[in-house]
XYZ file of N, CA, C and O in Angstrom:
776
model
N 83.141 89.239 80.802
C 84.281 89.987 80.317
C 84.541 89.578 78.869
O 84.391 88.419 78.514
N 84.920 90.562 78.076
C 85.099 90.313 76.652
C 86.354 89.513 76.325
O 86.446 88.951 75.238
N 87.331 89.496 77.202
C 88.535 88.708 76.975
C 88.460 87.436 77.819
O 87.999 87.480 78.959
N 88.938 86.318 77.269
C 88.876 85.086 78.054
C 89.794 85.156 79.268
O 90.749 85.938 79.297
N 89.490 84.343 80.254
C 90.310 84.292 81.466
C 91.732 83.878 81.101
O 91.949 83.076 80.187
N 92.692 84.447 81.819
C 94.085 84.027 81.634
C 94.248 82.662 82.283
O 94.116 82.524 83.496
N 94.515 81.658 81.487
C 94.688 80.307 82.044
C 96.149 79.975 82.284
O 96.457 79.112 83.094
N 97.043 80.649 81.594
C 98.477 80.466 81.797
C 99.147 81.819 81.609
O 98.748 82.604 80.752
N 100.137 82.088 82.426
C 100.852 83.353 82.341
C 102.299 83.110 81.970
O 102.893 82.112 82.383
N 102.842 84.052 81.237
C 104.275 84.029 80.952
C 105.013 84.335 82.257
O 104.409 84.859 83.210
N 106.308 84.046 82.322
C 107.051 84.410 83.537
C 106.933 85.896 83.880
O 106.817 86.266 85.049
N 106.949 86.773 82.881
C 106.837 88.207 83.137
C 105.449 88.561 83.673
O 105.318 89.349 84.622
N 104.398 87.987 83.093
C 103.048 88.219 83.602
C 102.926 87.739 85.042
O 102.331 88.413 85.886
N 103.494 86.589 85.339
C 103.420 86.037 86.692
C 104.163 86.923 87.687
O 103.681 87.164 88.797
N 105.317 87.428 87.284
C 106.094 88.332 88.143
C 105.276 89.574 88.500
O 105.210 89.983 89.663
N 104.642 90.155 87.489
C 103.846 91.367 87.723
C 102.608 91.039 88.543
O 102.239 91.766 89.470
N 101.972 89.926 88.246
C 100.802 89.509 89.016
C 101.158 89.295 90.485
O 100.410 89.713 91.375
N 102.293 88.677 90.743
C 102.725 88.461 92.133
C 102.952 89.793 92.845
O 102.600 89.952 94.015
N 103.537 90.764 92.141
C 103.781 92.076 92.728
C 102.458 92.773 93.043
O 102.290 93.389 94.089
N 101.507 92.681 92.111
C 100.190 93.284 92.336
C 99.506 92.636 93.531
O 98.951 93.320 94.400
N 99.568 91.321 93.603
C 98.943 90.596 94.716
C 99.556 91.002 96.049
O 98.843 91.191 97.037
N 100.876 91.185 96.080
C 101.519 91.558 97.344
C 101.107 92.955 97.796
O 101.032 93.226 98.986
N 100.826 93.837 96.847
C 100.457 95.215 97.187
C 98.957 95.365 97.406
O 98.523 96.151 98.221
N 98.150 94.612 96.665
C 96.702 94.836 96.660
C 95.891 93.650 97.173
O 94.667 93.694 97.143
N 96.549 92.595 97.580
C 95.840 91.452 98.132
C 95.267 90.505 97.095
O 94.541 89.573 97.429
N 95.569 90.709 95.836
C 95.097 89.823 94.761
C 95.213 90.520 93.422
O 95.308 91.743 93.349
N 95.227 89.716 92.380
C 95.222 90.249 91.017
C 93.836 89.962 90.464
O 93.496 88.814 90.198
N 93.037 91.006 90.331
C 91.649 90.823 89.907
C 91.196 92.013 89.079
O 91.938 92.958 88.876
N 89.955 91.959 88.647
C 89.341 93.078 87.933
C 90.164 93.553 86.758
O 90.543 92.764 85.893
N 90.482 94.839 86.736
C 91.161 95.404 85.569
C 92.557 94.828 85.338
O 93.030 94.777 84.209
N 93.212 94.380 86.397
C 94.573 93.863 86.219
C 94.599 92.569 85.415
O 95.591 92.258 84.766
N 93.488 91.838 85.422
C 93.413 90.632 84.589
C 93.358 90.988 83.111
O 93.653 90.167 82.255
N 92.980 92.237 82.809
C 93.037 92.732 81.434
C 94.396 93.354 81.165
O 95.047 93.051 80.164
N 94.845 94.244 82.059
C 96.134 94.912 81.855
C 97.268 93.909 81.647
O 98.218 94.198 80.904
N 97.185 92.746 82.280
C 98.263 91.752 82.161
C 98.464 91.261 80.733
O 99.514 90.689 80.424
N 97.488 91.480 79.847
C 97.676 91.115 78.438
C 98.862 91.869 77.847
O 99.463 91.428 76.880
N 99.157 93.036 78.400
C 100.315 93.838 78.009
C 101.144 94.041 79.274
O 100.984 95.033 79.981
N 102.035 93.101 79.603
C 102.712 93.127 80.898
C 103.470 94.419 81.201
O 103.440 94.899 82.331
N 104.132 94.985 80.213
C 104.895 96.212 80.480
C 103.960 97.378 80.780
O 104.221 98.187 81.672
N 102.871 97.478 80.036
C 101.877 98.505 80.329
C 101.269 98.260 81.705
O 101.101 99.187 82.500
N 100.951 97.027 82.006
C 100.353 96.681 83.296
C 101.237 97.141 84.449
O 100.758 97.729 85.418
N 102.523 96.887 84.321
C 103.439 97.278 85.389
C 103.403 98.789 85.627
O 103.359 99.267 86.757
N 103.404 99.548 84.540
C 103.425 101.003 84.664
C 102.075 101.556 85.126
O 102.009 102.468 85.957
N 100.992 100.988 84.614
C 99.655 101.417 85.031
C 99.441 101.110 86.510
O 98.898 101.930 87.249
N 99.873 99.942 86.944
C 99.705 99.579 88.346
C 100.494 100.511 89.253
O 99.994 100.929 90.303
N 101.707 100.881 88.832
C 102.515 101.799 89.646
C 101.846 103.175 89.733
O 101.767 103.773 90.818
N 101.345 103.682 88.610
C 100.646 104.969 88.629
C 99.385 104.874 89.482
O 99.106 105.750 90.304
N 98.628 103.805 89.296
C 97.407 103.619 90.079
C 97.693 103.520 91.566
O 96.944 104.068 92.387
N 98.767 102.824 91.929
C 99.129 102.702 93.344
C 99.474 104.073 93.919
O 99.072 104.405 95.040
N 100.192 104.893 93.149
C 100.503 106.239 93.631
C 99.211 107.037 93.828
O 99.006 107.659 94.877
N 98.355 107.022 92.826
C 97.119 107.809 92.899
C 96.226 107.360 94.042
O 95.600 108.192 94.710
N 96.168 106.077 94.304
C 95.272 105.558 95.350
C 95.867 105.609 96.742
O 95.151 105.831 97.721
N 97.181 105.355 96.860
C 97.756 105.133 98.187
C 98.793 106.172 98.625
O 99.060 106.291 99.812
N 99.395 106.903 97.689
C 100.534 107.740 98.048
C 100.375 109.210 97.673
O 101.200 110.034 98.060
N 99.371 109.556 96.947
C 99.154 110.924 96.487
C 99.146 111.899 97.655
O 98.826 111.538 98.789
N 99.460 113.162 97.360
C 99.420 114.192 98.398
C 97.989 114.499 98.848
O 97.782 115.106 99.893
N 97.013 114.080 98.065
C 95.618 114.317 98.435
C 95.228 113.436 99.616
O 95.651 112.281 99.724
N 94.381 113.964 100.468
C 93.810 113.194 101.564
C 93.064 111.984 100.997
O 92.495 112.055 99.897
N 93.055 110.876 101.722
C 92.372 109.664 101.266
C 90.930 109.953 100.855
O 90.446 109.459 99.836
N 90.246 110.766 101.615
C 88.859 111.131 101.315
C 88.754 111.761 99.926
O 87.868 111.429 99.138
N 89.683 112.635 99.582
C 89.664 113.307 98.284
C 90.124 112.378 97.161
O 89.647 112.484 96.029
N 91.020 111.458 97.475
C 91.424 110.466 96.465
C 90.233 109.607 96.066
O 89.992 109.359 94.884
N 89.500 109.142 97.065
C 88.335 108.298 96.777
C 87.246 109.101 96.057
O 86.609 108.609 95.132
N 87.060 110.345 96.465
C 86.068 111.184 95.799
C 86.443 111.398 94.333
O 85.587 111.287 93.449
N 87.694 111.699 94.053
C 88.097 111.926 92.658
C 87.917 110.664 91.826
O 87.513 110.735 90.663
N 88.167 109.510 92.424
C 87.940 108.250 91.704
C 86.464 108.094 91.354
O 86.115 107.725 90.224
N 85.583 108.403 92.291
C 84.153 108.254 92.034
C 83.640 109.291 91.038
O 82.745 108.989 90.239
N 84.206 110.486 91.058
C 83.808 111.489 90.063
C 84.179 110.998 88.665
O 83.377 111.083 87.731
N 85.380 110.465 88.510
C 85.793 109.916 87.202
C 84.942 108.706 86.840
O 84.526 108.560 85.688
N 84.665 107.844 87.803
C 83.838 106.663 87.536
C 82.465 107.079 87.034
O 81.935 106.507 86.077
N 81.882 108.101 87.653
C 80.557 108.551 87.219
C 80.627 109.213 85.850
O 79.755 109.003 85.011
N 81.684 109.997 85.620
C 81.832 110.642 84.312
C 81.856 109.594 83.200
O 81.250 109.788 82.149
N 82.558 108.492 83.430
C 82.708 107.434 82.428
C 81.674 106.327 82.588
O 81.720 105.341 81.853
N 80.743 106.431 83.548
C 79.739 105.392 83.805
C 80.391 104.046 84.109
O 79.907 102.993 83.688
N 81.481 104.073 84.847
C 82.241 102.863 85.179
C 81.688 102.252 86.470
O 82.122 102.569 87.572
N 80.732 101.355 86.288
C 80.055 100.766 87.444
C 80.995 99.932 88.309
O 80.861 99.915 89.526
N 81.943 99.247 87.691
C 82.878 98.425 88.472
C 83.634 99.300 89.472
O 83.721 98.979 90.655
N 84.201 100.412 88.990
C 84.954 101.302 89.891
C 84.042 101.875 90.973
O 84.424 101.965 92.139
N 82.852 102.282 90.576
C 81.913 102.839 91.549
C 81.614 101.814 92.640
O 81.712 102.110 93.835
N 81.246 100.611 92.226
C 80.900 99.575 93.198
C 82.072 99.245 94.118
O 81.889 98.998 95.309
N 83.285 99.252 93.559
C 84.464 98.894 94.343
C 84.866 99.992 95.322
O 85.544 99.709 96.315
N 84.442 101.242 95.075
C 84.980 102.344 95.883
C 83.961 103.165 96.658
O 84.363 103.960 97.511
N 82.687 102.987 96.431
C 81.740 103.826 97.159
C 81.838 103.607 98.671
O 81.843 104.557 99.446
N 81.952 102.362 99.094
C 82.098 102.081 100.524
C 83.370 102.681 101.096
O 83.380 103.199 102.225
N 84.453 102.640 100.323
C 85.727 103.206 100.775
C 85.620 104.720 100.917
O 86.184 105.303 101.852
N 84.915 105.361 100.007
C 84.749 106.814 100.086
C 83.937 107.200 101.314
O 84.280 108.158 102.017
N 82.873 106.453 101.592
C 82.054 106.735 102.773
C 82.878 106.513 104.044
O 82.858 107.333 104.968
N 83.628 105.418 104.082
C 84.483 105.154 105.252
C 85.520 106.257 105.440
O 85.886 106.586 106.575
N 85.990 106.848 104.346
C 86.986 107.918 104.420
C 86.374 109.258 104.808
O 87.096 110.205 105.087
N 85.032 109.353 104.803
C 84.388 110.558 105.286
C 83.543 111.335 104.293
O 83.010 112.387 104.631
N 83.397 110.848 103.057
C 82.522 111.516 102.093
C 81.086 111.093 102.400
O 80.817 109.905 102.608
N 80.175 112.030 102.418
C 78.799 111.692 102.779
C 78.137 110.847 101.692
O 78.278 111.124 100.496
N 77.423 109.835 102.131
C 76.694 108.964 101.200
C 75.644 109.762 100.425
O 75.415 109.516 99.245
N 75.038 110.745 101.063
C 74.029 111.573 100.404
C 74.643 112.332 99.224
O 74.051 112.424 98.157
N 75.838 112.879 99.411
C 76.525 113.584 98.317
C 76.848 112.629 97.168
O 76.704 112.983 95.997
N 77.279 111.424 97.510
C 77.620 110.445 96.471
C 76.377 109.961 95.740
O 76.433 109.703 94.537
N 75.258 109.871 96.442
C 74.013 109.504 95.775
C 73.616 110.573 94.764
O 73.187 110.275 93.653
N 73.777 111.833 95.142
C 73.495 112.931 94.202
C 74.430 112.850 93.001
O 73.995 113.034 91.854
N 75.695 112.563 93.233
C 76.655 112.401 92.136
C 76.209 111.284 91.201
O 76.227 111.444 89.975
N 75.784 110.167 91.754
C 75.321 109.038 90.941
C 74.121 109.418 90.085
O 73.958 108.917 88.980
N 73.291 110.322 90.594
C 72.074 110.731 89.881
C 72.285 111.967 89.008
O 71.320 112.543 88.508
N 73.525 112.366 88.808
C 73.861 113.572 88.022
C 73.213 114.820 88.596
O 72.827 115.735 87.867
N 73.087 114.871 89.906
C 72.617 116.064 90.590
C 73.826 116.749 91.217
O 74.851 116.106 91.448
N 73.699 118.022 91.514
C 74.798 118.761 92.113
C 74.911 118.368 93.587
O 74.019 118.686 94.380
N 75.988 117.665 93.973
C 76.123 117.244 95.374
C 76.316 118.435 96.305
O 76.934 119.436 95.934
N 75.790 118.325 97.499
C 75.943 119.358 98.511
C 77.043 118.912 99.472
O 76.775 118.354 100.527
N 78.294 119.138 99.071
C 79.414 118.754 99.919
C 79.523 119.708 101.088
O 79.429 120.919 100.935
N 79.727 119.169 102.266
C 79.844 119.983 103.458
C 81.234 120.556 103.661
O 81.419 121.420 104.513
N 82.193 120.081 102.882
C 83.575 120.534 103.056
C 84.044 121.277 101.814
O 83.785 120.858 100.691
N 84.775 122.341 102.049
C 85.257 123.168 100.939
C 86.194 122.403 100.012
O 86.148 122.575 98.803
N 87.064 121.561 100.577
C 88.007 120.843 99.723
C 87.279 119.841 98.828
O 87.648 119.656 97.667
N 86.221 119.226 99.326
C 85.435 118.304 98.499
C 84.751 119.065 97.361
O 84.718 118.597 96.222
N 84.206 120.222 97.684
C 83.548 121.035 96.656
C 84.561 121.479 95.601
O 84.268 121.487 94.408
N 85.766 121.841 96.036
C 86.817 122.256 95.102
C 87.219 121.096 94.182
O 87.377 121.280 92.968
N 87.363 119.911 94.741
C 87.714 118.732 93.934
C 86.600 118.426 92.944
O 86.860 118.155 91.766
N 85.367 118.479 93.405
C 84.229 118.203 92.528
C 84.165 119.214 91.378
O 84.034 118.837 90.211
N 84.266 120.498 91.696
C 84.153 121.530 90.669
C 85.285 121.416 89.653
O 85.057 121.456 88.445
N 86.510 121.268 90.136
C 87.664 121.145 89.253
C 87.521 119.903 88.365
O 87.704 119.963 87.149
N 87.177 118.782 88.981
C 87.086 117.509 88.254
C 85.991 117.531 87.199
O 86.201 117.088 86.064
N 84.827 118.036 87.556
C 83.734 118.035 86.587
C 84.003 119.010 85.446
O 83.640 118.734 84.305
N 84.672 120.120 85.745
C 85.006 121.055 84.662
C 86.031 120.448 83.706
O 85.851 120.495 82.490
N 87.109 119.890 84.233
C 88.151 119.367 83.343
C 87.664 118.141 82.576
O 87.963 117.985 81.392
N 86.870 117.292 83.207
C 86.348 116.109 82.509
C 85.262 116.477 81.505
O 85.224 115.938 80.401
N 84.401 117.386 81.885
C 83.268 117.717 81.023
C 83.540 118.797 79.995
O 83.042 118.728 78.870
N 84.341 119.791 80.360
C 84.581 120.929 79.472
C 85.985 120.916 78.866
O 86.285 121.722 77.987
N 86.858 120.081 79.424
C 88.257 119.948 78.988
C 89.133 121.111 79.435
O 90.314 121.161 79.098
N 88.584 122.036 80.161
C 89.289 123.196 80.704
C 88.699 123.496 82.073
O 87.641 122.974 82.423
N 89.386 124.341 82.840
C 88.815 124.837 84.101
C 88.889 126.359 84.096
O 89.816 126.947 83.539
N 87.914 126.975 84.726
C 87.885 128.434 84.802
C 88.981 128.927 85.743
O 89.504 128.170 86.574
N 89.305 130.205 85.631
C 90.297 130.805 86.532
C 89.847 130.688 87.983
O 90.657 130.390 88.866
N 88.560 130.932 88.246
C 88.051 130.843 89.617
C 88.171 129.424 90.164
O 88.572 129.224 91.307
N 87.817 128.447 89.347
C 87.898 127.048 89.775
C 89.338 126.660 90.061
O 89.630 125.992 91.057
N 90.251 127.077 89.182
C 91.665 126.758 89.388
C 92.178 127.401 90.671
O 92.858 126.757 91.481
N 91.841 128.670 90.875
C 92.298 129.384 92.069
C 91.762 128.742 93.346
O 92.494 128.610 94.337
N 90.501 128.319 93.328
C 89.915 127.667 94.496
C 90.609 126.347 94.779
O 90.943 126.038 95.934
N 90.849 125.560 93.734
C 91.541 124.277 93.916
C 92.956 124.505 94.440
O 93.421 123.789 95.335
N 93.631 125.487 93.909
C 94.987 125.800 94.352
C 94.994 126.209 95.820
O 95.856 125.774 96.600
N 94.016 126.990 96.216
C 93.902 127.428 97.605
C 93.626 126.256 98.543
O 94.186 126.167 99.629
N 92.769 125.346 98.116
C 92.379 124.209 98.966
C 93.397 123.065 98.957
O 93.592 122.398 99.969
N 94.033 122.824 97.801
C 94.869 121.627 97.642
C 96.361 121.921 97.540
O 97.167 121.009 97.709
N 96.722 123.144 97.214
C 98.117 123.471 96.965
C 98.539 123.017 95.577
O 97.810 122.313 94.879
N 99.735 123.426 95.175
C 100.216 123.087 93.834
C 100.344 121.586 93.631
O 99.907 121.039 92.621
N 100.961 120.900 94.605
C 101.129 119.451 94.476
C 99.779 118.758 94.418
O 99.578 117.823 93.630
N 98.847 119.206 95.212
C 97.521 118.601 95.220
C 96.784 118.768 93.904
O 96.137 117.832 93.425
N 96.893 119.949 93.291
C 96.241 120.172 91.998
C 96.847 119.251 90.940
O 96.134 118.617 90.167
N 98.178 119.153 90.928
C 98.837 118.282 89.951
C 98.471 116.818 90.215
O 98.182 116.053 89.284
N 98.440 116.418 91.480
C 98.050 115.041 91.806
C 96.602 114.768 91.417
O 96.271 113.664 90.971
N 95.726 115.750 91.582
C 94.330 115.570 91.184
C 94.221 115.355 89.677
O 93.509 114.445 89.229
N 94.936 116.155 88.902
C 94.902 115.996 87.445
C 95.422 114.616 87.053
O 94.808 113.914 86.238
N 96.543 114.205 87.632
C 97.084 112.876 87.339
C 96.133 111.766 87.738
O 95.966 110.779 87.015
N 95.489 111.930 88.888
C 94.540 110.908 89.354
C 93.346 110.801 88.422
O 92.909 109.695 88.088
N 92.811 111.939 87.999
C 91.669 111.907 87.084
C 92.046 111.233 85.769
O 91.251 110.488 85.192
N 93.252 111.493 85.279
C 93.715 110.813 84.068
C 93.830 109.323 84.269
O 93.377 108.525 83.442
N 94.414 108.921 85.387
C 94.560 107.498 85.682
C 93.197 106.829 85.846
O 92.949 105.753 85.286
N 92.307 107.457 86.609
C 90.996 106.857 86.846
C 90.157 106.829 85.575
O 89.323 105.940 85.387
N 90.366 107.785 84.677
C 89.664 107.778 83.389
C 90.161 106.636 82.514
O 89.369 105.937 81.878
N 91.476 106.438 82.477
C 92.041 105.320 81.715
C 91.507 103.992 82.253
O 91.132 103.106 81.486
N 91.443 103.874 83.551
C 90.906 102.672 84.177
C 89.454 102.452 83.768
O 89.057 101.339 83.386
N 88.657 103.503 83.806
C 87.238 103.391 83.454
C 87.064 102.957 82.000
O 86.201 102.121 81.695
N 87.875 103.507 81.106
C 87.772 103.121 79.693
C 88.086 101.639 79.515
O 87.393 100.937 78.773
N 89.090 101.146 80.207
C 89.430 99.720 80.125
C 88.280 98.869 80.662
O 87.869 97.885 80.031
N 87.759 99.236 81.823
C 86.677 98.466 82.440
C 85.458 98.396 81.527
O 84.855 97.335 81.354
N 85.094 99.536 80.930
C 83.908 99.579 80.080
C 84.129 98.875 78.754
O 83.270 98.120 78.295
N 85.276 99.119 78.112
C 85.534 98.516 76.798
C 85.621 97.000 76.884
O 85.123 96.293 76.007
N 86.232 96.503 77.945
C 86.408 95.053 78.085
C 85.298 94.402 78.886
O 85.316 93.205 79.115
N 84.342 95.196 79.312
C 83.204 94.713 80.100
C 83.665 93.844 81.274
O 83.220 92.722 81.464
N 84.580 94.425 82.050
C 85.061 93.721 83.234
C 83.875 93.507 84.160
O 83.075 94.416 84.384
N 83.771 92.295 84.653
C 82.606 91.891 85.442
C 82.338 92.841 86.593
O 83.242 93.219 87.334
N 81.067 93.205 86.731
C 80.659 94.017 87.864
C 80.604 93.163 89.118
O 80.279 91.978 89.067
N 80.897 93.780 90.237
C 80.693 93.094 91.502
C 79.193 92.971 91.711
O 78.422 93.781 91.195
N 78.754 91.957 92.443
C 77.319 91.840 92.656
C 76.801 93.021 93.478
O 77.043 93.118 94.654
N 76.179 93.942 92.795
C 75.610 95.128 93.443
C 74.579 95.703 92.486
O 74.614 95.456 91.284
N 73.690 96.474 93.036
C 72.698 97.165 92.209
C 73.433 98.163 91.318
O 74.317 98.872 91.782
N 73.081 98.247 90.032
C 73.739 99.266 89.200
C 73.574 100.641 89.850
O 72.465 101.029 90.194
N 74.675 101.351 90.049
C 74.609 102.589 90.818
C 74.050 103.784 90.060
O 73.652 104.759 90.670
N 74.033 103.701 88.739
C 73.630 104.852 87.951
C 72.257 104.587 87.350
O 72.081 103.635 86.600
N 71.287 105.428 87.637
C 69.934 105.167 87.169
C 69.777 105.261 85.651
O 68.825 104.723 85.098
N 70.722 105.897 84.969
C 70.579 106.121 83.532
C 71.508 105.265 82.682
O 71.610 105.467 81.485
N 72.191 104.290 83.266
C 73.176 103.497 82.524
C 72.901 102.008 82.716
O 72.743 101.541 83.832
N 72.854 101.296 81.636
C 72.699 99.841 81.696
C 73.699 99.158 80.761
O 73.415 98.150 80.170
N 74.866 99.754 80.601
C 75.870 99.183 79.711
C 75.704 99.704 78.301
O 74.863 100.556 78.016
N 76.483 99.161 77.414
C 76.512 99.661 76.043
C 75.373 99.057 75.239
O 75.200 97.847 75.189
N 74.609 99.897 74.610
C 73.563 99.465 73.680
C 73.594 100.419 72.499
O 73.354 101.619 72.661
N 73.928 99.911 71.347
C 74.016 100.757 70.152
C 72.609 101.098 69.674
O 71.754 100.241 69.540
N 72.415 102.389 69.425
C 71.136 102.831 68.871
C 71.109 102.490 67.389
O 72.135 102.550 66.714
N 69.938 102.187 66.854
C 69.851 101.995 65.399
C 70.315 103.257 64.681
O 70.126 104.367 65.166
N 70.936 103.076 63.525
C 71.506 104.195 62.775
C 70.466 105.271 62.512
O 70.734 106.459 62.671
N 69.258 104.885 62.150
C 68.236 105.895 61.837
C 67.902 106.742 63.069
O 67.540 107.905 62.953
N 68.031 106.186 64.291
C 67.793 106.964 65.510
C 68.936 107.929 65.801
O 68.732 108.941 66.452
N 70.117 107.613 65.326
C 71.289 108.437 65.612
C 71.434 109.591 64.624
O 72.148 110.545 64.896
N 70.771 109.505 63.481
C 70.895 110.540 62.473
C 69.951 111.704 62.764
O 68.822 111.492 63.204
N 70.418 112.944 62.562
C 69.522 114.071 62.785
C 68.411 114.104 61.720
O 68.592 113.631 60.612
N 67.273 114.647 62.111
C 66.172 114.757 61.167
C 66.477 115.842 60.152
O 67.098 116.859 60.478
N 66.043 115.633 58.921
C 66.290 116.631 57.875
C 65.033 117.389 57.553
O 63.949 117.040 57.826
């Protein structure tokens, strides 16, 4: 991890860490970074808790949306931490393997396909088509669509923190065949040919 371990916490950091531990069973991973800004950490943790545990979306769809965002941002930590949870919640491992390989997953459920299509369009294109929006609205309802958008934003923010600070990966095989962390290309390779 790019930031040193927290060896001492302020009273406010300790208060927030204790709250996180009581809700999540420990303060680890990204929260060890978020705690550098205790007020932000408190708000991020509350939003994350809503998106993960209280959202109107079914648990299966919450986990799927997290993995879609993790793959979009190449966030191996999030992927490793949640792939088992998504499978336990009912998402097929075969579909998630296709997602990891940037292949079009063959979801057996309409709501999963709607979440995937909506999520990949908004993350990749920054907009969604009328058909995609209508399908998501039909499958998830108004509250579900809004919760999905909020979840994708939260999971994207989480992925950026994990990647920028190089939060330690859990011991697992890198899930994405095309990603091995950040490696800057030489400038001459990045410039277009003239």
